[in-house]
């Protein structure tokens, strides 16, 4: 099996006449169609809403597309809240899910009318001290502890995660919040990342639904929404089947009908906070082969580096690579595809079988629409690349220019000597 890029070599050759490599490019059509599929998969729940996880991709152009498709935003920092505010996404269209949160961030979230999702029970007095009267709607983040297992193995180990409250703390937190005037309660949990199974959301949903029923019964707190958060993954490997959002939605519906409806909680809204699933497959990093090196191994040096895509260096993550124009050529050459950082982990692929690569060939690195540009950094003084949007009508728009040395040096106060450089 293989992956098919959403753009061709001919299109890239035309684009690079204006925008040099490397750059990230995003597929508007794919993002919109996927957002609609998510909405359809959960249409059985009238209150359903997807809150796009801004941390996955902070580009306002992409967030605007998702806003137009009915999505809110899941924010975790001051700047993410500012992006949401600037795009007129406020009120209950914003979920603020943060941890170790500074006072000014809670203050801003409250001013926006965002739904605040408390990560720890000690944040109740902390928030109250900041805002005075607590908002009428508050969510609490739950950590079930232990290990999450499903039919295809261990998914994750929440017991080692820093996020969320214990079950006992959830009961205590609900009681405290209710005593302080909170009227509407939400339950949130994020316990596994990048799951490639249609089981994950239904299994999590069952846990949270049962908890909600018991919490409402024992604390008399009105649970109005349950947030399944993210964790629905992307099939990075070409031999992975990937997730079926319609099967996932149907699985959650089954748990809803088995647990919540018999308990008289059939009006509870279901929320999700996906990032990776929403935009991941609809981005690609375009880079050009600029060097070939033969020592103990065969290396292809490209003009991108881990600054543009750190996941392989950070997580040993797999990203599929297509050599544009050679999609049907035999993959009979073994390469390490590497960037130019002074770090040996700056590798997009290790011992990858690819077609014969020549200097000047364009490589399409798949599935960079989420947690790729947003994880970028400036090690070695390398500069972050541009972001482009392949629009529905086939046109290409620059949605973030490439960084320049002036950008990199802009925060160095007191060094006017840099002005001698012609940026």
Coordinates of C-alpha atoms in Angstrom, one line a residue:
X1 CA 0.0 0.0 0.0
X2 CA 1.0 3.6 -0.4
X3 CA -0.1 7.1 0.3
X4 CA -1.2 9.5 -2.5
X5 CA -0.2 13.2 -2.2
X6 CA -3.0 15.7 -2.6
X7 CA -0.7 17.7 -4.9
X8 CA 1.4 16.8 -8.0
X9 CA 5.0 17.5 -9.1
X10 CA 3.7 19.8 -11.8
X11 CA 1.8 21.9 -9.3
X12 CA 4.8 22.1 -7.0
X13 CA 7.1 23.2 -9.9
X14 CA 4.7 26.0 -10.6
X15 CA 4.4 27.0 -6.9
X16 CA 8.1 27.0 -6.3
X17 CA 8.5 29.7 -9.0
X18 CA 7.0 32.0 -6.3
X19 CA 7.5 30.2 -3.0
X20 CA 10.9 28.4 -2.6
X21 CA 11.1 25.1 -0.6
X22 CA 10.8 24.1 2.1
X23 CA 7.1 24.9 3.0
X24 CA 4.1 23.3 4.5
X25 CA 1.0 23.1 2.3
X26 CA -2.5 22.3 3.4
X27 CA -5.5 20.9 1.5
X28 CA -8.6 23.1 2.1
X29 CA -10.9 20.6 0.4
X30 CA -9.8 17.7 2.6
X31 CA -10.1 19.7 5.8
X32 CA -13.6 20.8 5.0
X33 CA -14.8 17.4 3.9
X34 CA -13.3 15.8 7.1
X35 CA -14.9 18.4 9.4
X36 CA -18.3 17.7 7.8
X37 CA -17.8 14.0 8.2
X38 CA -17.1 14.5 11.9
X39 CA -20.3 16.6 12.3
X40 CA -22.3 13.9 10.4
X41 CA -20.9 11.1 12.5
X42 CA -22.2 12.8 15.7
X43 CA -25.4 14.3 14.3
X44 CA -27.4 12.0 16.5
X45 CA -26.4 14.2 19.4
X46 CA -28.1 17.6 19.0
X47 CA -25.6 19.4 21.3
X48 CA -22.5 17.9 19.6
X49 CA -19.6 20.3 19.0
X50 CA -16.0 19.8 17.9
X51 CA -13.5 22.1 19.6
X52 CA -10.5 22.1 17.3
X53 CA -7.3 21.7 19.4
X54 CA -5.4 24.9 18.5
X55 CA -2.1 23.5 19.7
X56 CA -2.2 21.1 16.7
X57 CA -2.1 24.0 14.2
X58 CA -2.2 27.6 15.2
X59 CA -2.6 29.1 11.7
X60 CA -5.7 31.4 11.8
X61 CA -6.5 30.7 8.2
X62 CA -7.1 27.0 9.0
X63 CA -8.9 27.8 12.2
X64 CA -11.2 30.0 10.2
X65 CA -12.0 27.2 7.8
X66 CA -12.9 25.0 10.7
X67 CA -15.0 27.8 12.3
X68 CA -16.9 28.0 9.0
X69 CA -17.6 24.3 9.4
X70 CA -19.1 24.8 12.9
X71 CA -16.1 24.1 15.1
X72 CA -15.1 25.9 18.2
X73 CA -11.6 26.1 19.6
X74 CA -9.8 24.2 22.4
X75 CA -7.2 26.5 23.8
X76 CA -4.4 25.8 26.3
X77 CA -2.5 29.1 26.6
X78 CA -2.8 32.9 26.5
X79 CA -1.7 33.2 22.9
X80 CA -4.1 30.5 21.7
X81 CA -6.9 32.4 23.5
X82 CA -5.8 35.6 21.7
X83 CA -5.9 33.8 18.3
X84 CA -9.5 32.6 19.1
X85 CA -10.5 36.1 20.3
X86 CA -9.1 37.7 17.2
X87 CA -11.1 35.3 15.0
X88 CA -14.3 36.2 16.9
X89 CA -14.5 32.8 18.5
X90 CA -15.6 33.5 22.1
X91 CA -18.1 32.4 24.7
X92 CA -19.0 28.7 24.8
X93 CA -17.3 28.2 21.5
X94 CA -14.0 28.2 23.4
X95 CA -12.9 25.4 25.7
X96 CA -10.0 26.4 27.9
X97 CA -8.1 23.2 28.9
X98 CA -4.8 24.1 30.5
X99 CA -2.6 22.9 33.3
X100 CA -0.4 24.7 35.7
X101 CA -2.2 27.8 34.6
X102 CA -1.0 31.3 35.3
X103 CA -3.6 33.7 36.8
X104 CA -3.7 36.0 33.7
X105 CA -4.7 33.1 31.5
X106 CA -7.6 32.2 33.7
X107 CA -8.6 35.8 33.8
X108 CA -8.6 36.2 30.0
X109 CA -10.5 33.0 29.5
X110 CA -13.1 34.1 31.9
X111 CA -13.4 37.5 30.2
X112 CA -13.9 35.7 26.9
X113 CA -16.7 33.7 28.4
X114 CA -14.8 30.5 27.6
X115 CA -15.7 27.2 29.2
X116 CA -13.0 26.6 31.8
X117 CA -11.9 23.1 32.2
X118 CA -10.1 22.7 35.6
X119 CA -7.2 20.4 35.6
X120 CA -6.8 20.1 39.4
X121 CA -9.0 20.4 42.5
X122 CA -6.7 23.1 43.9
X123 CA -7.5 25.3 40.9
X124 CA -11.0 25.9 42.3
X125 CA -9.8 28.4 45.0
X126 CA -7.1 29.7 42.6
X127 CA -9.7 30.5 40.0
X128 CA -12.1 32.0 42.5
X129 CA -9.4 34.3 43.8
X130 CA -8.8 35.6 40.3
X131 CA -12.4 36.0 39.0
X132 CA -14.4 36.4 42.1
X133 CA -17.7 34.8 41.3
X134 CA -17.2 31.5 39.5
X135 CA -18.8 31.1 36.1
X136 CA -22.1 29.2 35.9
X137 CA -20.6 26.5 33.7
X138 CA -17.4 24.7 34.6
X139 CA -15.7 21.4 33.5
X140 CA -13.4 19.2 35.4
X141 CA -10.7 17.0 33.9
X142 CA -10.7 13.4 34.9
X143 CA -7.7 11.0 35.1
X144 CA -8.8 7.4 35.7
X145 CA -5.3 6.2 36.4
X146 CA -4.1 2.7 35.6
X147 CA -3.5 1.5 32.0
X148 CA -5.9 1.7 29.2
X149 CA -6.3 -1.6 27.3
X150 CA -8.4 -2.4 24.3
X151 CA -8.7 -5.4 22.0
X152 CA -5.6 -4.4 20.0
X153 CA -3.4 -3.9 23.1
X154 CA -2.3 -1.2 25.5
X155 CA -3.3 2.3 24.4
X156 CA -1.7 4.4 27.1
X157 CA -0.9 4.8 30.8
X158 CA -3.0 7.5 32.3
X159 CA -1.5 6.7 35.8
X160 CA 1.7 8.3 34.7
X161 CA 0.1 11.4 33.2
X162 CA 0.2 14.8 34.9
X163 CA -3.3 15.7 33.8
X164 CA -6.6 15.6 35.5
X165 CA -8.2 14.6 38.8
X166 CA -8.7 11.3 40.5
X167 CA -12.2 9.9 40.8
X168 CA -12.4 10.8 44.5
X169 CA -11.3 14.4 43.6
X170 CA -14.0 14.6 40.9
X171 CA -16.7 14.0 43.5
X172 CA -15.2 16.5 45.9
X173 CA -14.7 19.1 43.2
X174 CA -18.3 18.8 41.9
X175 CA -19.6 19.2 45.5
X176 CA -17.4 22.3 46.1
X177 CA -18.3 23.9 42.8
X178 CA -22.0 23.3 43.3
X179 CA -21.8 24.9 46.8
X180 CA -20.2 28.0 45.2
X181 CA -23.0 28.5 42.7
X182 CA -21.9 26.6 39.6
X183 CA -25.0 25.3 37.8
X184 CA -23.8 23.4 34.7
X185 CA -21.0 20.8 34.8
X186 CA -18.9 19.1 32.3
X187 CA -16.6 16.1 32.4
X188 CA -13.4 15.9 30.3
X189 CA -10.8 13.3 29.8
X190 CA -7.8 12.8 27.6
X191 CA -6.2 9.5 28.3
X192 CA -4.6 8.3 25.1
X193 CA -2.9 9.9 22.1
X194 CA -3.0 9.0 18.4
X195 CA -5.1 5.9 18.7
X196 CA -5.7 3.9 15.5
X197 CA -8.8 2.0 16.6
X198 CA -12.5 2.7 16.4
X199 CA -12.8 1.4 19.9
X200 CA -11.1 4.3 21.8
X201 CA -13.9 6.9 21.9
X202 CA -16.6 4.3 22.7
X203 CA -14.5 2.8 25.5
X204 CA -13.7 6.2 27.0
X205 CA -17.3 7.3 26.5
X206 CA -18.6 4.4 28.6
X207 CA -16.2 5.3 31.4
X208 CA -17.2 8.9 31.4
X209 CA -20.9 8.3 31.0
X210 CA -20.9 5.9 34.0
X211 CA -19.0 8.5 36.0
X212 CA -21.4 11.2 35.0
X213 CA -24.4 9.2 36.1
X214 CA -22.9 8.5 39.5
X215 CA -21.6 12.1 39.9
X216 CA -25.0 13.6 39.2
X217 CA -26.7 11.1 41.5
X218 CA -24.3 11.6 44.5
X219 CA -23.7 15.4 44.2
X220 CA -26.9 16.5 42.5
X221 CA -24.8 18.5 40.1
X222 CA -26.3 18.9 36.6
X223 CA -24.0 17.4 34.0
X224 CA -24.7 19.2 30.7
X225 CA -21.8 18.0 28.6
X226 CA -19.2 15.3 28.3
X227 CA -16.0 16.1 26.5
X228 CA -14.2 13.1 24.9
X229 CA -11.2 15.4 24.1
X230 CA -8.8 14.2 21.5
X231 CA -6.8 11.0 20.9
X232 CA -8.3 9.9 17.7
X233 CA -5.3 9.3 15.5
X234 CA -3.9 9.4 12.0
X235 CA -2.7 6.4 10.0
X236 CA 0.8 7.6 9.4
X237 CA 1.9 4.3 8.0
X238 CA 0.5 3.4 4.6
X239 CA -0.4 -0.1 5.7
X240 CA -2.6 1.2 8.5
X241 CA -6.4 1.2 7.9
X242 CA -7.0 4.4 9.8
X243 CA -10.0 5.4 11.9
X244 CA -13.6 5.5 10.6
X245 CA -15.3 8.4 12.2
X246 CA -18.7 7.1 11.4
X247 CA -18.0 3.9 13.2
X248 CA -16.6 5.8 16.1
X249 CA -19.7 8.1 16.3
X250 CA -22.0 5.0 16.2
X251 CA -19.9 3.4 19.0
X252 CA -20.3 6.4 21.2
X253 CA -24.1 6.5 20.4
X254 CA -24.4 2.9 21.5
X255 CA -22.8 3.7 24.9
X256 CA -24.9 6.8 25.2
X257 CA -28.1 4.8 24.7
X258 CA -26.9 2.1 27.1
X259 CA -25.8 4.3 29.9
X260 CA -27.1 7.9 29.8
X261 CA -30.6 7.6 28.4
X262 CA -31.7 5.0 31.0
X263 CA -30.4 7.3 33.7
X264 CA -32.6 10.2 32.4
X265 CA -29.6 12.0 31.0
X266 CA -30.5 12.0 27.3
X267 CA -29.9 15.7 26.9
X268 CA -26.2 15.6 27.7
X269 CA -24.1 17.2 24.9
X270 CA -21.1 15.4 23.5
X271 CA -18.0 17.4 22.8
X272 CA -14.7 16.5 21.1
X273 CA -11.4 18.3 21.0
X274 CA -9.6 16.7 18.1
X275 CA -6.6 18.3 16.4
X276 CA -4.5 15.6 14.7
X277 CA -7.6 13.9 13.2
X278 CA -9.0 17.2 11.9
X279 CA -6.0 18.5 10.0
X280 CA -3.1 16.0 10.2
X281 CA -3.6 14.1 6.9
X282 CA -4.3 17.4 5.1
X283 CA -0.9 18.9 5.3
X284 CA 2.4 18.0 3.6
X285 CA 5.9 19.3 4.0
X286 CA 7.5 20.0 0.6
X287 CA 11.3 19.8 0.6
X288 CA 13.9 19.5 -2.1
X289 CA 16.9 17.1 -2.3
X290 CA 20.1 19.3 -2.3
X291 CA 22.8 16.8 -1.4
X292 CA 23.7 13.1 -1.7
X293 CA 26.2 11.5 0.6
X294 CA 27.7 8.1 0.5
X295 CA 29.7 6.9 3.6
X296 CA 28.6 3.9 5.7
X297 CA 25.0 4.6 4.5
X298 CA 23.3 6.4 1.7
X299 CA 22.0 9.9 2.7
X300 CA 19.8 12.3 1.0
X301 CA 20.1 15.8 2.4
X302 CA 17.1 18.1 2.0
X303 CA 16.5 21.8 2.5
X304 CA 14.0 21.1 5.4
X305 CA 15.1 20.0 8.8
X306 CA 13.6 19.2 12.2
X307 CA 12.8 22.9 12.7
X308 CA 10.1 22.2 10.1
X309 CA 9.1 18.8 11.3
X310 CA 10.4 17.6 14.7
X311 CA 8.1 14.6 15.2
X312 CA 10.6 12.0 13.8
X313 CA 13.4 13.4 16.0
X314 CA 11.3 13.8 19.1
X315 CA 9.2 10.7 19.0
X316 CA 10.9 8.5 16.3
X317 CA 7.6 9.0 14.5
X318 CA 7.0 7.7 11.0
X319 CA 6.0 10.1 8.2
X320 CA 5.6 8.6 4.8
X321 CA 7.6 10.2 2.0
X322 CA 6.6 10.4 -1.7
X323 CA 9.2 11.4 -4.3
X324 CA 7.0 13.5 -6.5
X325 CA 7.0 12.4 -10.1
X326 CA 8.3 9.0 -9.2
X327 CA 5.2 7.6 -7.5
X328 CA 5.2 4.5 -9.7
X329 CA 9.0 3.9 -9.7
X330 CA 10.5 0.9 -8.0
X331 CA 11.4 1.6 -4.3
X332 CA 14.7 -0.1 -4.5
X333 CA 17.1 2.4 -2.9
X334 CA 17.7 2.5 0.9
X335 CA 18.2 6.0 2.3
X336 CA 18.4 8.1 5.4
X337 CA 16.6 11.4 4.5
X338 CA 18.2 14.1 6.7
X339 CA 18.2 17.8 7.4
X340 CA 21.0 20.2 8.1
X341 CA 20.9 20.6 11.9
X342 CA 24.0 19.8 14.0
X343 CA 22.1 16.9 15.6
X344 CA 22.2 13.3 14.5
X345 CA 18.5 12.9 15.2
X346 CA 17.6 15.3 12.4
X347 CA 16.3 12.6 10.2
X348 CA 13.0 12.4 8.4
X349 CA 13.5 8.7 7.5
X350 CA 16.0 6.0 8.5
X351 CA 16.7 3.1 6.2
X352 CA 13.7 4.0 4.1
X353 CA 13.2 2.2 0.8
X354 CA 12.5 4.9 -1.8
X355 CA 12.9 5.4 -5.6
X356 CA 16.3 6.6 -6.8
X357 CA 16.5 10.2 -5.7
X358 CA 18.4 12.9 -7.7
X359 CA 19.4 16.4 -6.7
X360 CA 16.5 18.7 -7.3
X361 CA 13.8 16.1 -6.7
X362 CA 10.8 17.2 -4.6
X363 CA 9.8 15.1 -1.6
X364 CA 6.3 15.2 -0.2
X365 CA 6.4 14.3 3.5
X366 CA 2.9 13.3 4.4
X367 CA 0.5 14.0 7.3
X368 CA 2.1 17.3 8.6
X369 CA -1.1 19.1 9.1
X370 CA -1.1 18.8 12.9
X371 CA 1.7 19.0 15.5
X372 CA 4.3 19.7 12.9
X373 CA 4.7 23.4 12.1
X374 CA 3.3 24.2 15.6
X375 CA 6.1 22.2 17.3
X376 CA 8.8 24.1 15.3
X377 CA 11.7 25.9 16.9
X378 CA 14.9 27.8 15.9
X379 CA 17.8 25.6 16.9
X380 CA 21.0 26.5 15.0
X381 CA 19.3 29.7 14.0
X382 CA 17.3 27.8 11.4
X383 CA 14.2 29.6 10.3
X384 CA 10.7 28.3 10.2
X385 CA 9.3 27.8 6.7
X386 CA 6.2 29.3 5.0
X387 CA 2.7 27.8 5.1
X388 CA 0.6 27.7 2.0
X389 CA -3.1 26.8 1.4
X390 CA -4.2 24.8 -1.6
X391 CA -7.7 26.2 -1.9
X392 CA -10.9 24.6 -3.0
X393 CA -10.7 26.2 -6.4
X394 CA -7.1 25.0 -7.0
X395 CA -5.4 28.3 -6.3
X396 CA -2.5 28.5 -3.8
X397 CA -2.4 31.2 -1.1
X398 CA 0.4 32.2 1.2
X399 CA -1.0 31.9 4.7
X400 CA 2.2 32.4 6.6
X401 CA 5.4 33.8 5.2
X402 CA 8.8 32.2 5.9
X403 CA 10.7 33.6 8.8
X404 CA 13.7 35.9 8.1
X405 CA 16.9 36.6 10.0
X406 CA 15.2 39.8 11.1
X407 CA 12.5 37.8 12.8
X408 CA 15.0 35.6 14.6
X409 CA 17.0 38.6 15.9
X410 CA 14.0 40.9 16.7
X411 CA 14.0 40.1 20.4
X412 CA 17.7 40.9 20.9
X413 CA 17.4 44.3 22.5
X414 CA 20.6 46.4 22.7
X415 CA 22.4 45.0 19.7
X416 CA 22.0 47.6 16.9
X417 CA 25.1 46.1 15.2
X418 CA 22.8 43.6 13.5
X419 CA 21.3 46.4 11.5
X420 CA 24.4 46.3 9.2
X421 CA 23.0 43.1 7.7
X422 CA 20.7 43.5 4.7
X423 CA 17.9 41.3 5.7

